[in-house]
Amino acid sequence: MNSGNHRRMIKKMLFFSDQEGIMNRYLREKENWDPHLQNTKEFIINSFQNPATKTIAILGSGWLLDVPLEKLAERFEKILLVDIHHPPQIRKKVEQYSNVEVQEIDITGGGIKFVWKLGTVGEKKIDASYLLSFKPSEPQLSFEPDAFISLNILNQLDILLLDYLKEKTSCFTDDDYQHFRKSIQQFHLKWISGKPGCLISDVEEENIDKHGTSTKQRLIHTELPKHFRSKQWIWNFDLSGKYHRHLQTKMQVQAIEW
Ligand SMILES: C[S@@+](CC[C@H](N)C(=O)[O-])C[C@H]1O[C@@H](n2cnc3c(N)ncnc32)[C@H](O)[C@@H]1O
């Protein structure tokens, strides 16, 4: 796919607007987000004590809100920032680091194109079993890193893909979606847990209405890798009632290092 088509696909599947949405929500909720961002940065800084780990890929780097880039650039010989799109401001910012590279690639191992293709064939031609045939392949990174950081992305990988599918077709069942979601998360963890790594992810979403009634939803549909270090905290994700109308949304966040 040429880069014009790629951009069109990413735009239509709302990756650009989602990324803008992250920055807008951050600006609105800065006070509530800062403790979460600080916890994430601290967890990362305290990871990778083994000096043999010299290079690293950061998956889902986005706006670098949760990346202690300065410290990591001192610690590692080479850093690869990986995202489906790097905002121009971030490309500019990282120019000052001679050991930081950026790469735009789909880290689901092909999920974006797989879903896009379904959206282009027309609903009548879609077979309900198609979704089960997704076979992710390992993303080809610009260099082979010694370690990975999976950065607030594990539960995000399927969201825009499923939104797009749901808009294009009604032929899949909740079970089909659940299977697809699970296979994306399992693939991500299988890929990155073959090397040293750390992962920070929302694991549960809590929504609280104006009467204080709370509902909770699990966001991770597979086992996290075995780890030797972990930390948990609550992220006051949206207290203004904009993410879900009139609801306050809090995330339970889990950080692990293996
Ligand atoms: C919730 S954000 C993580 C926060 C991010 N570190 C920041 O500071 O903006 C998730 C990031 O993952 C990226 N992303 C989502 N799906 C992706 C995919 N399939 N491949 C690569 N990047 C993806 C998004 O573009 C976004 O920048």
PDB file of C-alpha atoms and ligand atoms in Angstrom:
ATOM      1  CA  MET A   1       0.000   0.000   0.000  1.00  0.00           C
ATOM      2  CA  ASN A   2       1.493   3.389  -0.954  1.00  0.00           C
ATOM      3  CA  SER A   3       1.814   6.106   1.660  1.00  0.00           C
ATOM      4  CA  GLY A   4      -1.155   8.135   0.318  1.00  0.00           C
ATOM      5  CA  ASN A   5      -3.431   5.103   0.609  1.00  0.00           C
ATOM      6  CA  HIS A   6      -1.972   4.269   3.995  1.00  0.00           C
ATOM      7  CA  ARG A   7      -2.738   7.782   5.271  1.00  0.00           C
ATOM      8  CA  ARG A   8      -6.266   7.572   3.904  1.00  0.00           C
ATOM      9  CA  MET A   9      -6.834   4.221   5.615  1.00  0.00           C
ATOM     10  CA  ILE A  10      -5.475   5.466   8.939  1.00  0.00           C
ATOM     11  CA  LYS A  11      -7.549   8.644   8.682  1.00  0.00           C
ATOM     12  CA  LYS A  12     -10.777   6.830   7.786  1.00  0.00           C
ATOM     13  CA  MET A  13     -10.254   4.429  10.664  1.00  0.00           C
ATOM     14  CA  LEU A  14      -9.974   7.481  12.941  1.00  0.00           C
ATOM     15  CA  PHE A  15      -6.393   6.973  14.151  1.00  0.00           C
ATOM     16  CA  PHE A  16      -5.581  10.652  13.611  1.00  0.00           C
ATOM     17  CA  SER A  17      -8.651  11.953  15.395  1.00  0.00           C
ATOM     18  CA  ASP A  18      -8.140   9.451  18.205  1.00  0.00           C
ATOM     19  CA  GLN A  19      -4.616  10.750  18.731  1.00  0.00           C
ATOM     20  CA  GLU A  20      -5.843  14.354  18.701  1.00  0.00           C
ATOM     21  CA  GLY A  21      -8.519  13.288  21.180  1.00  0.00           C
ATOM     22  CA  ILE A  22      -5.812  12.040  23.563  1.00  0.00           C
ATOM     23  CA  MET A  23      -4.089  15.421  23.546  1.00  0.00           C
ATOM     24  CA  ASN A  24      -7.370  17.324  23.950  1.00  0.00           C
ATOM     25  CA  ARG A  25      -8.444  15.153  26.868  1.00  0.00           C
ATOM     26  CA  TYR A  26      -5.024  15.541  28.460  1.00  0.00           C
ATOM     27  CA  LEU A  27      -5.284  19.341  28.225  1.00  0.00           C
ATOM     28  CA  ARG A  28      -8.772  19.213  29.773  1.00  0.00           C
ATOM     29  CA  GLU A  29      -7.888  16.736  32.511  1.00  0.00           C
ATOM     30  CA  LYS A  30      -4.242  17.644  33.078  1.00  0.00           C
ATOM     31  CA  GLU A  31      -4.441  17.724  36.891  1.00  0.00           C
ATOM     32  CA  ASN A  32      -6.093  14.290  36.953  1.00  0.00           C
ATOM     33  CA  TRP A  33      -3.754  12.781  34.382  1.00  0.00           C
ATOM     34  CA  ASP A  34      -0.461  14.019  35.809  1.00  0.00           C
ATOM     35  CA  PRO A  35      -0.236  11.474  38.687  1.00  0.00           C
ATOM     36  CA  HIS A  36      -0.884   8.645  36.201  1.00  0.00           C
ATOM     37  CA  LEU A  37       1.720   9.970  33.773  1.00  0.00           C
ATOM     38  CA  GLN A  38       4.196  10.384  36.625  1.00  0.00           C
ATOM     39  CA  ASN A  39       3.572   6.818  37.874  1.00  0.00           C
ATOM     40  CA  THR A  40       4.123   5.499  34.371  1.00  0.00           C
ATOM     41  CA  LYS A  41       7.369   7.423  33.899  1.00  0.00           C
ATOM     42  CA  GLU A  42       8.678   6.313  37.294  1.00  0.00           C
ATOM     43  CA  PHE A  43       7.876   2.681  36.598  1.00  0.00           C
ATOM     44  CA  ILE A  44       9.749   2.889  33.297  1.00  0.00           C
ATOM     45  CA  ILE A  45      12.761   4.653  34.825  1.00  0.00           C
ATOM     46  CA  ASN A  46      13.067   1.929  37.470  1.00  0.00           C
ATOM     47  CA  SER A  47      12.902  -0.828  34.842  1.00  0.00           C
ATOM     48  CA  PHE A  48      15.746  -2.377  32.841  1.00  0.00           C
ATOM     49  CA  GLN A  49      18.440  -2.526  35.522  1.00  0.00           C
ATOM     50  CA  ASN A  50      20.431  -5.034  33.469  1.00  0.00           C
ATOM     51  CA  PRO A  51      23.174  -3.066  31.647  1.00  0.00           C
ATOM     52  CA  ALA A  52      23.209  -5.720  28.881  1.00  0.00           C
ATOM     53  CA  THR A  53      19.904  -4.215  27.692  1.00  0.00           C
ATOM     54  CA  LYS A  54      21.213  -1.525  25.372  1.00  0.00           C
ATOM     55  CA  THR A  55      18.421  -0.857  22.893  1.00  0.00           C
ATOM     56  CA  ILE A  56      14.680  -0.541  23.294  1.00  0.00           C
ATOM     57  CA  ALA A  57      11.464  -0.146  21.307  1.00  0.00           C
ATOM     58  CA  ILE A  58       8.635   1.887  22.842  1.00  0.00           C
ATOM     59  CA  LEU A  59       5.302   0.733  21.436  1.00  0.00           C
ATOM     60  CA  GLY A  60       2.498   3.319  21.398  1.00  0.00           C
ATOM     61  CA  SER A  61       4.749   6.326  22.015  1.00  0.00           C
ATOM     62  CA  GLY A  62       2.205   8.836  20.607  1.00  0.00           C
ATOM     63  CA  TRP A  63       2.583  12.269  22.213  1.00  0.00           C
ATOM     64  CA  LEU A  64       5.285  11.005  24.611  1.00  0.00           C
ATOM     65  CA  LEU A  65       3.107  12.196  27.501  1.00  0.00           C
ATOM     66  CA  ASP A  66       4.097   9.132  29.518  1.00  0.00           C
ATOM     67  CA  VAL A  67       7.672   8.716  28.197  1.00  0.00           C
ATOM     68  CA  PRO A  68      10.671   9.900  30.287  1.00  0.00           C
ATOM     69  CA  LEU A  69      12.533  10.463  27.024  1.00  0.00           C
ATOM     70  CA  GLU A  70      15.444  12.479  28.361  1.00  0.00           C
ATOM     71  CA  LYS A  71      16.361   9.832  30.948  1.00  0.00           C
ATOM     72  CA  LEU A  72      15.851   6.960  28.509  1.00  0.00           C
ATOM     73  CA  ALA A  73      18.040   8.668  25.910  1.00  0.00           C
ATOM     74  CA  GLU A  74      20.837   8.766  28.517  1.00  0.00           C
ATOM     75  CA  ARG A  75      20.248   5.162  29.599  1.00  0.00           C
ATOM     76  CA  PHE A  76      19.950   3.426  26.189  1.00  0.00           C
ATOM     77  CA  GLU A  77      22.258   3.351  23.183  1.00  0.00           C
ATOM     78  CA  LYS A  78      19.325   3.312  20.804  1.00  0.00           C
ATOM     79  CA  ILE A  79      15.595   3.949  21.169  1.00  0.00           C
ATOM     80  CA  LEU A  80      12.884   3.215  18.615  1.00  0.00           C
ATOM     81  CA  LEU A  81       9.596   5.074  19.053  1.00  0.00           C
ATOM     82  CA  VAL A  82       6.847   3.044  17.411  1.00  0.00           C
ATOM     83  CA  ASP A  83       3.341   4.261  16.603  1.00  0.00           C
ATOM     84  CA  ILE A  84       0.902   4.120  13.710  1.00  0.00           C
ATOM     85  CA  HIS A  85       1.419   7.898  13.434  1.00  0.00           C
ATOM     86  CA  HIS A  86       3.927  10.285  14.986  1.00  0.00           C
ATOM     87  CA  PRO A  87       2.566  13.830  15.316  1.00  0.00           C
ATOM     88  CA  PRO A  88       4.823  16.368  13.497  1.00  0.00           C
ATOM     89  CA  GLN A  89       5.572  18.104  16.821  1.00  0.00           C
ATOM     90  CA  ILE A  90       6.949  14.825  18.176  1.00  0.00           C
ATOM     91  CA  ARG A  91       9.081  14.177  15.083  1.00  0.00           C
ATOM     92  CA  LYS A  92      10.515  17.667  15.552  1.00  0.00           C
ATOM     93  CA  LYS A  93      11.085  17.162  19.277  1.00  0.00           C
ATOM     94  CA  VAL A  94      13.045  13.928  18.873  1.00  0.00           C
ATOM     95  CA  GLU A  95      15.386  15.430  16.262  1.00  0.00           C
ATOM     96  CA  GLN A  96      17.526  16.701  19.134  1.00  0.00           C
ATOM     97  CA  TYR A  97      18.341  13.106  20.209  1.00  0.00           C
ATOM     98  CA  SER A  98      20.863  11.392  17.962  1.00  0.00           C
ATOM     99  CA  ASN A  99      19.987   7.967  19.437  1.00  0.00           C
ATOM    100  CA  VAL A 100      16.186   8.175  19.028  1.00  0.00           C
ATOM    101  CA  GLU A 101      14.445   6.963  15.853  1.00  0.00           C
ATOM    102  CA  VAL A 102      10.770   6.919  14.934  1.00  0.00           C
ATOM    103  CA  GLN A 103       8.882   4.277  12.971  1.00  0.00           C
ATOM    104  CA  GLU A 104       5.262   4.189  11.829  1.00  0.00           C
ATOM    105  CA  ILE A 105       3.933   0.649  11.713  1.00  0.00           C
ATOM    106  CA  ASP A 106       0.845  -1.310  12.730  1.00  0.00           C
ATOM    107  CA  ILE A 107       1.867  -3.202  15.846  1.00  0.00           C
ATOM    108  CA  THR A 108      -1.143  -5.529  15.766  1.00  0.00           C
ATOM    109  CA  GLY A 109       0.739  -7.475  13.102  1.00  0.00           C
ATOM    110  CA  GLY A 110      -1.652  -6.612  10.263  1.00  0.00           C
ATOM    111  CA  GLY A 111      -4.975  -6.037  12.034  1.00  0.00           C
ATOM    112  CA  ILE A 112      -5.509  -2.607  10.511  1.00  0.00           C
ATOM    113  CA  LYS A 113      -5.219  -3.782   6.879  1.00  0.00           C
ATOM    114  CA  PHE A 114      -7.212  -6.914   7.676  1.00  0.00           C
ATOM    115  CA  VAL A 115     -10.124  -4.849   8.960  1.00  0.00           C
ATOM    116  CA  TRP A 116      -9.795  -2.216   6.227  1.00  0.00           C
ATOM    117  CA  LYS A 117     -10.069  -4.944   3.580  1.00  0.00           C
ATOM    118  CA  LEU A 118     -13.323  -6.158   5.099  1.00  0.00           C
ATOM    119  CA  GLY A 119     -14.670  -2.630   4.981  1.00  0.00           C
ATOM    120  CA  THR A 120     -13.967  -2.346   1.234  1.00  0.00           C
ATOM    121  CA  VAL A 121     -15.625  -5.568  -0.020  1.00  0.00           C
ATOM    122  CA  GLY A 122     -19.229  -4.701   0.790  1.00  0.00           C
ATOM    123  CA  GLU A 123     -21.386  -6.221   3.482  1.00  0.00           C
ATOM    124  CA  LYS A 124     -22.945  -8.923   1.281  1.00  0.00           C
ATOM    125  CA  LYS A 125     -19.571 -10.494   0.597  1.00  0.00           C
ATOM    126  CA  ILE A 126     -18.537 -10.678   4.239  1.00  0.00           C
ATOM    127  CA  ASP A 127     -18.647 -14.114   5.743  1.00  0.00           C
ATOM    128  CA  ALA A 128     -19.159 -14.336   9.510  1.00  0.00           C
ATOM    129  CA  SER A 129     -16.167 -16.679   9.806  1.00  0.00           C
ATOM    130  CA  TYR A 130     -13.745 -14.147   8.249  1.00  0.00           C
ATOM    131  CA  LEU A 131     -12.881 -12.532  11.546  1.00  0.00           C
ATOM    132  CA  LEU A 132     -11.699 -15.864  12.909  1.00  0.00           C
ATOM    133  CA  SER A 133      -9.142 -16.162  10.111  1.00  0.00           C
ATOM    134  CA  PHE A 134      -6.952 -13.280  11.341  1.00  0.00           C
ATOM    135  CA  LYS A 135      -3.338 -14.479  11.586  1.00  0.00           C
ATOM    136  CA  PRO A 136      -1.068 -11.696  12.852  1.00  0.00           C
ATOM    137  CA  SER A 137       2.557 -11.611  11.731  1.00  0.00           C
ATOM    138  CA  GLU A 138       5.406 -10.077  13.715  1.00  0.00           C
ATOM    139  CA  PRO A 139       5.856  -6.360  12.873  1.00  0.00           C
ATOM    140  CA  GLN A 140       9.185  -5.702  11.117  1.00  0.00           C
ATOM    141  CA  LEU A 141      10.895  -3.051  13.223  1.00  0.00           C
ATOM    142  CA  SER A 142      13.707  -0.857  11.853  1.00  0.00           C
ATOM    143  CA  PHE A 143      16.117  -2.659  14.168  1.00  0.00           C
ATOM    144  CA  GLU A 144      15.840  -5.627  16.510  1.00  0.00           C
ATOM    145  CA  PRO A 145      15.609  -4.105  20.022  1.00  0.00           C
ATOM    146  CA  ASP A 146      16.977  -5.808  23.158  1.00  0.00           C
ATOM    147  CA  ALA A 147      13.750  -4.984  25.030  1.00  0.00           C
ATOM    148  CA  PHE A 148      10.220  -3.572  24.720  1.00  0.00           C
ATOM    149  CA  ILE A 149       8.039  -1.056  26.499  1.00  0.00           C
ATOM    150  CA  SER A 150       4.325  -1.538  25.805  1.00  0.00           C
ATOM    151  CA  LEU A 151       2.960   1.859  26.659  1.00  0.00           C
ATOM    152  CA  ASN A 152      -0.708   2.231  27.527  1.00  0.00           C
ATOM    153  CA  ILE A 153      -1.643   0.410  24.385  1.00  0.00           C
ATOM    154  CA  LEU A 154      -2.569  -3.223  25.114  1.00  0.00           C
ATOM    155  CA  ASN A 155      -6.287  -2.538  25.612  1.00  0.00           C
ATOM    156  CA  GLN A 156      -6.292   0.124  22.881  1.00  0.00           C
ATOM    157  CA  LEU A 157      -5.168  -2.080  20.001  1.00  0.00           C
ATOM    158  CA  ASP A 158      -8.590  -3.437  19.101  1.00  0.00           C
ATOM    159  CA  ILE A 159     -10.827  -0.444  19.865  1.00  0.00           C
ATOM    160  CA  LEU A 160     -10.700   1.471  16.563  1.00  0.00           C
ATOM    161  CA  LEU A 161     -10.635  -1.781  14.586  1.00  0.00           C
ATOM    162  CA  LEU A 162     -13.851  -2.977  16.194  1.00  0.00           C
ATOM    163  CA  ASP A 163     -15.494   0.457  15.889  1.00  0.00           C
ATOM    164  CA  TYR A 164     -14.741   0.426  12.168  1.00  0.00           C
ATOM    165  CA  LEU A 165     -16.052  -3.118  11.715  1.00  0.00           C
ATOM    166  CA  LYS A 166     -19.236  -2.352  13.620  1.00  0.00           C
ATOM    167  CA  GLU A 167     -19.851   0.647  11.393  1.00  0.00           C
ATOM    168  CA  LYS A 168     -19.340  -1.421   8.217  1.00  0.00           C
ATOM    169  CA  THR A 169     -21.191  -4.609   9.009  1.00  0.00           C
ATOM    170  CA  SER A 170     -23.574  -6.236  11.436  1.00  0.00           C
ATOM    171  CA  CYS A 171     -22.663  -9.796  10.484  1.00  0.00           C
ATOM    172  CA  PHE A 172     -20.398 -10.527  13.454  1.00  0.00           C
ATOM    173  CA  THR A 173     -21.544 -11.660  16.869  1.00  0.00           C
ATOM    174  CA  ASP A 174     -20.242 -10.447  20.227  1.00  0.00           C
ATOM    175  CA  ASP A 175     -18.377 -13.756  20.482  1.00  0.00           C
ATOM    176  CA  ASP A 176     -16.636 -13.085  17.141  1.00  0.00           C
ATOM    177  CA  TYR A 177     -15.559  -9.657  18.356  1.00  0.00           C
ATOM    178  CA  GLN A 178     -14.401 -11.089  21.654  1.00  0.00           C
ATOM    179  CA  HIS A 179     -12.322 -13.724  19.858  1.00  0.00           C
ATOM    180  CA  PHE A 180     -10.727 -11.082  17.618  1.00  0.00           C
ATOM    181  CA  ARG A 181      -9.983  -8.791  20.570  1.00  0.00           C
ATOM    182  CA  LYS A 182      -8.437 -11.654  22.500  1.00  0.00           C
ATOM    183  CA  SER A 183      -6.277 -12.782  19.585  1.00  0.00           C
ATOM    184  CA  ILE A 184      -4.901  -9.234  19.155  1.00  0.00           C
ATOM    185  CA  GLN A 185      -4.005  -8.964  22.844  1.00  0.00           C
ATOM    186  CA  GLN A 186      -2.520 -12.479  22.946  1.00  0.00           C
ATOM    187  CA  PHE A 187      -0.396 -11.806  19.894  1.00  0.00           C
ATOM    188  CA  HIS A 188       0.923  -8.539  21.359  1.00  0.00           C
ATOM    189  CA  LEU A 189       1.948 -10.217  24.604  1.00  0.00           C
ATOM    190  CA  LYS A 190       3.462 -13.249  22.877  1.00  0.00           C
ATOM    191  CA  TRP A 191       5.528 -10.967  20.640  1.00  0.00           C
ATOM    192  CA  ILE A 192       6.918  -8.701  23.336  1.00  0.00           C
ATOM    193  CA  SER A 193       7.381 -11.222  26.152  1.00  0.00           C
ATOM    194  CA  GLY A 194      10.094 -13.083  24.218  1.00  0.00           C
ATOM    195  CA  LYS A 195      12.503 -10.358  25.399  1.00  0.00           C
ATOM    196  CA  PRO A 196      12.889  -8.294  28.578  1.00  0.00           C
ATOM    197  CA  GLY A 197      10.129  -5.754  28.804  1.00  0.00           C
ATOM    198  CA  CYS A 198       7.704  -3.700  30.768  1.00  0.00           C
ATOM    199  CA  LEU A 199       4.062  -3.018  30.123  1.00  0.00           C
ATOM    200  CA  ILE A 200       1.704  -0.388  31.430  1.00  0.00           C
ATOM    201  CA  SER A 201      -1.968  -0.869  30.628  1.00  0.00           C
ATOM    202  CA  ASP A 202      -5.463  -0.048  31.798  1.00  0.00           C
ATOM    203  CA  VAL A 203      -6.917  -3.336  33.009  1.00  0.00           C
ATOM    204  CA  GLU A 204     -10.355  -2.249  34.241  1.00  0.00           C
ATOM    205  CA  GLU A 205     -12.659   0.675  33.473  1.00  0.00           C
ATOM    206  CA  GLU A 206     -14.981   2.011  36.159  1.00  0.00           C
ATOM    207  CA  ASN A 207     -17.886   4.326  35.373  1.00  0.00           C
ATOM    208  CA  ILE A 208     -19.665   6.193  38.134  1.00  0.00           C
ATOM    209  CA  ASP A 209     -23.004   7.953  37.641  1.00  0.00           C
ATOM    210  CA  LYS A 210     -24.268  11.035  39.473  1.00  0.00           C
ATOM    211  CA  HIS A 211     -25.809   8.845  42.209  1.00  0.00           C
ATOM    212  CA  GLY A 212     -22.432   7.237  42.869  1.00  0.00           C
ATOM    213  CA  THR A 213     -23.446   3.919  41.282  1.00  0.00           C
ATOM    214  CA  SER A 214     -20.397   2.229  39.839  1.00  0.00           C
ATOM    215  CA  THR A 215     -20.075  -0.280  36.984  1.00  0.00           C
ATOM    216  CA  LYS A 216     -16.811  -1.989  36.140  1.00  0.00           C
ATOM    217  CA  GLN A 217     -15.629  -3.538  32.897  1.00  0.00           C
ATOM    218  CA  ARG A 218     -12.608  -5.758  32.336  1.00  0.00           C
ATOM    219  CA  LEU A 219     -10.353  -4.525  29.537  1.00  0.00           C
ATOM    220  CA  ILE A 220      -7.780  -7.301  29.256  1.00  0.00           C
ATOM    221  CA  HIS A 221      -8.961 -10.622  27.899  1.00  0.00           C
ATOM    222  CA  THR A 222      -5.888 -12.750  28.376  1.00  0.00           C
ATOM    223  CA  GLU A 223      -3.184 -13.457  30.962  1.00  0.00           C
ATOM    224  CA  LEU A 224      -0.421 -10.894  31.427  1.00  0.00           C
ATOM    225  CA  PRO A 225       3.162 -12.278  31.211  1.00  0.00           C
ATOM    226  CA  LYS A 226       4.792 -13.635  34.360  1.00  0.00           C
ATOM    227  CA  HIS A 227       6.698 -10.756  35.927  1.00  0.00           C
ATOM    228  CA  PHE A 228       9.097  -9.960  38.761  1.00  0.00           C
ATOM    229  CA  ARG A 229       7.945  -6.393  39.463  1.00  0.00           C
ATOM    230  CA  SER A 230       4.535  -4.718  39.417  1.00  0.00           C
ATOM    231  CA  LYS A 231       2.565  -1.683  40.508  1.00  0.00           C
ATOM    232  CA  GLN A 232      -1.097  -0.686  40.329  1.00  0.00           C
ATOM    233  CA  TRP A 233      -2.850   2.635  40.529  1.00  0.00           C
ATOM    234  CA  ILE A 234      -6.097   4.410  39.647  1.00  0.00           C
ATOM    235  CA  TRP A 235      -6.106   6.882  36.771  1.00  0.00           C
ATOM    236  CA  ASN A 236      -8.826   9.548  36.922  1.00  0.00           C
ATOM    237  CA  PHE A 237      -9.281   9.335  33.195  1.00  0.00           C
ATOM    238  CA  ASP A 238     -12.315  11.577  32.613  1.00  0.00           C
ATOM    239  CA  LEU A 239     -14.058  13.337  35.478  1.00  0.00           C
ATOM    240  CA  SER A 240     -15.851  15.816  33.212  1.00  0.00           C
ATOM    241  CA  GLY A 241     -18.419  13.347  31.825  1.00  0.00           C
ATOM    242  CA  LYS A 242     -17.300  13.759  28.223  1.00  0.00           C
ATOM    243  CA  TYR A 243     -15.879  10.275  27.508  1.00  0.00           C
ATOM    244  CA  HIS A 244     -19.152   8.685  28.596  1.00  0.00           C
ATOM    245  CA  ARG A 245     -21.871  11.303  28.859  1.00  0.00           C
ATOM    246  CA  HIS A 246     -22.590  12.287  32.473  1.00  0.00           C
ATOM    247  CA  LEU A 247     -20.336   9.561  33.847  1.00  0.00           C
ATOM    248  CA  GLN A 248     -16.995   9.820  35.601  1.00  0.00           C
ATOM    249  CA  THR A 249     -14.503   7.326  34.180  1.00  0.00           C
ATOM    250  CA  LYS A 250     -11.597   5.894  36.145  1.00  0.00           C
ATOM    251  CA  MET A 251      -9.103   3.289  34.952  1.00  0.00           C
ATOM    252  CA  GLN A 252      -7.323   0.721  37.042  1.00  0.00           C
ATOM    253  CA  VAL A 253      -3.792   0.638  35.665  1.00  0.00           C
ATOM    254  CA  GLN A 254      -1.346  -2.244  35.953  1.00  0.00           C
ATOM    255  CA  ALA A 255       2.393  -1.919  35.342  1.00  0.00           C
ATOM    256  CA  ILE A 256       4.621  -4.986  35.143  1.00  0.00           C
ATOM    257  CA  GLU A 257       8.230  -5.775  34.318  1.00  0.00           C
ATOM    258  CA  TRP A 258       9.435  -9.216  33.254  1.00  0.00           C
TER     259      TRP A 258
HETATM  260  C1  LIG B   1      -3.361   5.620  24.476  1.00  0.00           C
HETATM  261  S1  LIG B   1      -2.065   6.097  23.438  1.00  0.00           S
HETATM  262  C2  LIG B   1      -0.704   5.825  24.476  1.00  0.00           C
HETATM  263  C3  LIG B   1      -0.267   7.115  25.099  1.00  0.00           C
HETATM  264  C4  LIG B   1       0.912   7.717  24.368  1.00  0.00           C
HETATM  265  N1  LIG B   1       2.135   7.174  24.905  1.00  0.00           N
HETATM  266  C5  LIG B   1       0.894   9.221  24.439  1.00  0.00           C
HETATM  267  O1  LIG B   1       1.613   9.815  25.232  1.00  0.00           O
HETATM  268  O2  LIG B   1       0.146   9.809  23.648  1.00  0.00           O
HETATM  269  C6  LIG B   1      -1.994   4.822  22.277  1.00  0.00           C
HETATM  270  C7  LIG B   1      -1.091   5.114  21.075  1.00  0.00           C
HETATM  271  O3  LIG B   1      -1.017   3.910  20.323  1.00  0.00           O
HETATM  272  C8  LIG B   1      -1.132   4.203  18.942  1.00  0.00           C
HETATM  273  N2  LIG B   1      -1.720   3.019  18.293  1.00  0.00           N
HETATM  274  C9  LIG B   1      -2.977   2.548  18.419  1.00  0.00           C
HETATM  275  N3  LIG B   1      -3.126   1.429  17.671  1.00  0.00           N
HETATM  276  C10 LIG B   1      -1.937   1.205  17.073  1.00  0.00           C
HETATM  277  C11 LIG B   1      -1.467   0.202  16.171  1.00  0.00           C
HETATM  278  N4  LIG B   1      -2.264  -0.775  15.731  1.00  0.00           N
HETATM  279  N5  LIG B   1      -0.182   0.252  15.775  1.00  0.00           N
HETATM  280  C12 LIG B   1       0.647   1.256  16.199  1.00  0.00           C
HETATM  281  N6  LIG B   1       0.252   2.221  17.051  1.00  0.00           N
HETATM  282  C13 LIG B   1      -1.024   2.206  17.473  1.00  0.00           C
HETATM  283  C14 LIG B   1      -1.993   5.429  18.863  1.00  0.00           C
HETATM  284  O4  LIG B   1      -1.720   6.152  17.663  1.00  0.00           O
HETATM  285  C15 LIG B   1      -1.585   6.197  20.136  1.00  0.00           C
HETATM  286  O5  LIG B   1      -0.568   7.118  19.865  1.00  0.00           O
END
